[in-house]
Amino acid sequence: MSPSQSAATGSREPDIASVDTVDAWIGAAIRPLGAEPVAIGEASGRVLAAAVRAGRPLPHRDRAALDGFAVTASHSIGAAAYNPLSVTGLAVAAGDPMPPDMDAVVPLGVAEAGGSHDVLLVEPVAAGANVEPEGVIAIAGALLAPVGTRLAPRHIGLLAAAGIAEVAVVGRPRVAIMLVRRLQGLEDSNGAMIGAAVRRDGGRAAAPVEVSGGRQDLAGALAAAEADLVLMIGGTGPGPDDHAVAALSDAGELAFHGVAMRPGETAGLGRTKSGIPVVLLPGGVAACLWSYEMVASRALRRLAGRGSDLPFDRRRMMLERKIVSAIGFTEICPVRFGAREDTVEPLPSFAEIGLMAAAAGDGFVIVSEGSEGHPPGAAVDVYLYESFPGDRQEKRAPR
Amino acid sequence: MSPSQSAATGSREPDIASVDTVDAWIGAAIRPLGAEPVAIGEASGRVLAAAVRAGRPLPHRDRAALDGFAVTASHSIGAAAYNPLSVTGLAVAAGDPMPPDMDAVVPLGVAEAGGSHDVLLVEPVAAGANVEPEGVIAIAGALLAPVGTRLAPRHIGLLAAAGIAEVAVVGRPRVAIMLVRRLQGLEDSNGAMIGAAVRRDGGRAAAPVEVSGGRQDLAGALAAAEADLVLMIGGTGPGPDDHAVAALSDAGELAFHGVAMRPGETAGLGRTKSGIPVVLLPGGVAACLWSYEMVASRALRRLAGRGSDLPFDRRRMMLERKIVSAIGFTEICPVRFGAREDTVEPLPSFAEIGLMAAAAGDGFVIVSEGSEGHPPGAAVDVYLYESFPGDRQEKRAPR
């Protein structure tokens, strides 16, 4: 099963690569896409391609800091409980611009509304009281959000409040998904799964396309791809009908075939002659998902300007039972929550029960190449499928 | 500023409500939407409205467990290094269905290809060797994913592999966003922000609609709403021009006006006569966001069948400096990462610097109603804006 057995494909393979080596190649060979402008209302989830600075002070004019009546402070001089003064007062809400010539706000409950535009004051008001002056939050030119920020609702609100209508964001990578149809009659279960994962990672996934035939047909499909990233699924093994690896050699550059990870060891990586990165994903469903997570999703996040780490929250937890792993392979070991809040227990491996190991689990542990595993009681980094603590709590309850 | 001062709106207000009271009302008054069928390829991110069970065994017929040659085990009896046997062998890849009458797989590298459909064996093969038998992962009827599962790529892959083409999921709530235009010339910065937050929480946000006029106009807009949830933004204060609260009373039921939280204390909650939940959000941008997060997003997640907790990862960290908070109010206190990996430091409040406090921060601490705050060195639950540890690391680096 090792890639060195794949002489049948006719191509000369480099040795099996470590996950770190593959990561380094992705970091060096793939650059984030260029910037594109988007309206602020459409920018949530996108990554800033340039820092955003305030084009004007924030607030950009003096405004009321709370609900009440705007007044002119100098008119209140002399007001007292025994000498109530009636002054011109205009109702304002927090955030309203201050009316001309008015420089203080008297809170509701302190002033008493007199006539239609009058309030009765029983104490003097200082100029500037309860007024948020122009520029107090940010001066013009202040940094509102640095380059690389992944815009969330809070950023959208701040930028919109600063009068910014459009921002420059990293483009959304177009991802072509090719399903190698090696046998008639086999159902595909990878296209929908990988399409969902691509969308999760900020990519635009075109509908999966089936490609069939031999080495030349596959190479032709790769050469004709119009995308920022190609994922070719299936045909990565060493069998005589597996042509994906040789096809990538023909269509451009095969950087790696064989990644020292389980599941997913027959994954491959390279690029076409026109420079489009290509990830070859094994056709077995668990191997397909994990080679996506460990290789393809890093390439995609790199294109999209996102961070390189896996999109799962990581937490330090304690193993209830040992995990055994083969030296020389980065192994993905499924776990589920244990008896205590800070413990996890290993589940049967992906090799044994396929994606049931993921569906039944709460997360996974990555055992690195150089490790034989971990003893019971060891503290390990657990990657959690659900980022939301509440969902985890509810999931725990029925056990 | 307390809602009891809002007699000017003409409605009789209930007392200010605690966040817990509001949560309990949402849990009791709002039910998840009904189920709808979706194709498995479109189901990622949706919440299962019913458990999914295997309709057939998984795998649903015997299949090859690895790449190699399928053979008939009984034909290999007598094979030895000194007595190689040539038997019929068909190349198979891991996951391929076993050819008829063949019951074992000889790995590549162990068997040698002879003629076009022959392999040379140097040892006997056991029946069932390297074959994944029908039903070994799941028998027909086995639970593949429980009700309430939020479908991720791993579930999509498992269900597709089990031959499931369509699933029943909780409907996506339609959310109407109404912007109360109280003053001409004021720019809105809330619509884009809240629209982004609604989409984040699984809702379908229609484009924000401006409503203006008095109590009757606003009540009319609420009564005419066609949605699963209405968010009315602005006009929630106690001023004479604030009509949102009275309008909700007129249009149905005002359950709460005034929530004991900061920012956001003038938020309101209720429902129309036709039973549509309505959340009134203050117009100030920080108060708008946080009353959305603390009240509206819970209502939305309840409709969407998601968990009730905030959609932020929570982590136990240590405060570098004290946080002071008013007793009687649940306070949202912005923080950013501190000098050590497990520490945070408080930032100026939302009242002081608006959403800059969120944009500059890494998360927030919720100080409950009964607490005056926390001393330096206290361990607190920090809600983190970014769920991804890698993004956090990169964000820390430039400091």
Short mmCIF file of C-alpha atoms in Angstrom, two decimals, chain A residues 1 41 44 56 67 91 93 96-97 108 137 143-144 150 153-154 156-158 160-161 182-183 186-187 189 192-193 196-197 199 237-240 285 289 307-309 311-315 353 355-356 358-359 385 387-392 394, chain B residues 1 5 41 44 56 67 91 93 96-97 108 137 143-144 150 153-154 156-158 160-161 182-183 186-187 189 192-193 196-197 199 237-240 289 307-309 311-315 353 355-356 358-359 385 387-392 394:
data_model
loop_
_atom_site.label_atom_id
_atom_site.label_comp_id
_atom_site.label_asym_id
_atom_site.label_seq_id
_atom_site.Cartn_x
_atom_site.Cartn_y
_atom_site.Cartn_z
CA MET A 1 0.00 0.00 0.00
CA GLY A 41 -23.23 44.44 4.12
CA SER A 44 -19.11 39.22 6.94
CA ARG A 56 -13.37 60.67 9.45
CA ASP A 67 -31.44 59.89 26.14
CA ALA A 91 -35.45 65.76 23.15
CA ALA A 93 -31.74 59.97 22.07
CA ASP A 96 -28.33 61.69 18.01
CA PRO A 97 -26.22 64.57 16.68
CA LEU A 108 -34.59 62.25 31.34
CA ILE A 137 -13.62 57.07 19.96
CA LEU A 143 -6.80 51.87 12.67
CA LEU A 144 -10.23 50.25 12.82
CA ARG A 150 -11.83 37.93 9.39
CA PRO A 153 -20.72 41.24 12.87
CA ARG A 154 -18.89 43.43 15.40
CA ILE A 156 -19.30 45.25 10.27
CA GLY A 157 -21.04 47.43 12.88
CA LEU A 158 -17.91 49.42 13.69
CA ALA A 160 -20.51 50.93 9.08
CA ALA A 161 -20.66 53.35 12.03
CA ARG A 182 -12.94 4.12 -11.87
CA LEU A 183 -15.77 1.59 -11.76
CA LEU A 186 -20.11 2.70 -7.60
CA GLU A 187 -22.04 5.40 -5.78
CA SER A 189 -20.29 9.70 -1.25
CA ALA A 192 -21.28 16.21 -1.17
CA MET A 193 -18.97 15.86 1.83
CA ALA A 196 -19.63 21.07 2.30
CA ALA A 197 -16.10 21.23 3.70
CA ARG A 199 -17.85 25.98 1.74
CA GLY A 237 -3.77 4.24 -4.92
CA PRO A 238 -1.12 1.94 -6.33
CA GLY A 239 -3.47 -0.23 -8.38
CA PRO A 240 -3.18 -0.66 -12.15
CA VAL A 285 -14.56 8.15 2.48
CA LEU A 289 -12.16 13.50 4.56
CA GLY A 307 -4.88 31.05 9.33
CA SER A 308 -3.18 27.73 8.72
CA ASP A 309 -4.56 25.85 11.72
CA PRO A 311 -10.82 24.93 11.89
CA PHE A 312 -11.57 23.14 15.13
CA ASP A 313 -11.25 24.42 18.63
CA ARG A 314 -8.44 22.80 20.55
CA ARG A 315 -8.58 21.94 24.21
CA ILE A 353 -15.40 1.82 11.41
CA LEU A 355 -16.75 7.82 9.38
CA MET A 356 -18.86 6.24 12.12
CA ALA A 358 -16.28 10.70 13.51
CA ALA A 359 -20.06 10.76 13.68
CA TYR A 385 -15.93 19.14 16.30
CA SER A 387 -16.96 24.92 18.94
CA PHE A 388 -19.97 25.79 21.03
CA PRO A 389 -19.80 24.80 24.65
CA GLY A 390 -23.58 24.60 24.97
CA ASP A 391 -23.91 22.13 22.15
CA ARG A 392 -21.29 20.01 23.84
CA GLU A 394 -26.38 19.02 25.47
CA MET B 1 -32.76 55.88 31.64
CA GLN B 5 -39.14 56.34 33.26
CA GLY B 41 -25.53 17.81 -0.59
CA SER B 44 -24.35 20.96 5.81
CA ARG B 56 -29.37 -0.81 4.68
CA ASP B 67 -5.98 -2.24 -2.79
CA ALA B 91 -7.57 -5.86 -9.39
CA ALA B 93 -9.24 -0.87 -4.83
CA ASP B 96 -14.71 -1.73 -4.34
CA PRO B 97 -17.47 -4.34 -4.13
CA LEU B 108 -0.49 -5.58 -3.91
CA ILE B 137 -19.81 -0.92 10.33
CA LEU B 143 -28.44 5.04 14.47
CA LEU B 144 -26.19 7.12 12.22
CA ARG B 150 -25.89 19.96 13.37
CA PRO B 153 -18.96 17.43 6.46
CA ARG B 154 -18.22 14.23 8.40
CA ILE B 156 -22.61 14.29 5.16
CA GLY B 157 -19.96 11.76 4.16
CA LEU B 158 -21.30 9.06 6.48
CA ALA B 160 -24.06 9.65 1.76
CA ALA B 161 -21.97 6.49 2.17
CA ARG B 182 -36.56 58.41 14.11
CA LEU B 183 -34.52 61.26 12.67
CA LEU B 186 -29.04 59.71 10.55
CA GLU B 187 -27.06 56.99 8.83
CA SER B 189 -24.98 51.19 10.84
CA ALA B 192 -25.63 45.32 7.90
CA MET B 193 -24.29 44.23 11.29
CA ALA B 196 -24.52 39.38 9.24
CA ALA B 197 -25.24 38.11 12.74
CA ARG B 199 -26.84 34.68 8.85
CA GLY B 237 -35.64 54.31 24.75
CA PRO B 238 -37.78 56.35 27.10
CA GLY B 239 -37.84 59.52 24.95
CA PRO B 240 -41.04 61.08 23.64
CA LEU B 289 -25.13 44.23 18.95
CA GLY B 307 -28.28 25.04 21.37
CA SER B 308 -29.03 27.99 23.60
CA ASP B 309 -25.46 28.98 24.40
CA PRO B 311 -21.90 30.98 19.58
CA PHE B 312 -18.47 31.72 21.00
CA ASP B 313 -15.96 29.33 22.41
CA ARG B 314 -15.52 29.66 26.14
CA ARG B 315 -12.24 29.26 27.94
CA ILE B 353 -15.51 53.36 23.18
CA LEU B 355 -17.65 48.74 19.17
CA MET B 356 -13.97 49.72 19.16
CA ALA B 358 -14.98 44.64 20.45
CA ALA B 359 -12.90 45.26 17.35
CA TYR B 385 -14.44 35.84 19.22
CA SER B 387 -12.80 29.84 17.67
CA PHE B 388 -9.66 28.89 15.84
CA PRO B 389 -6.53 28.58 17.94
CA GLY B 390 -4.27 29.31 14.98
CA ASP B 391 -5.96 32.61 14.29
CA ARG B 392 -5.50 33.51 17.93
CA GLU B 394 -1.31 34.88 14.72
#
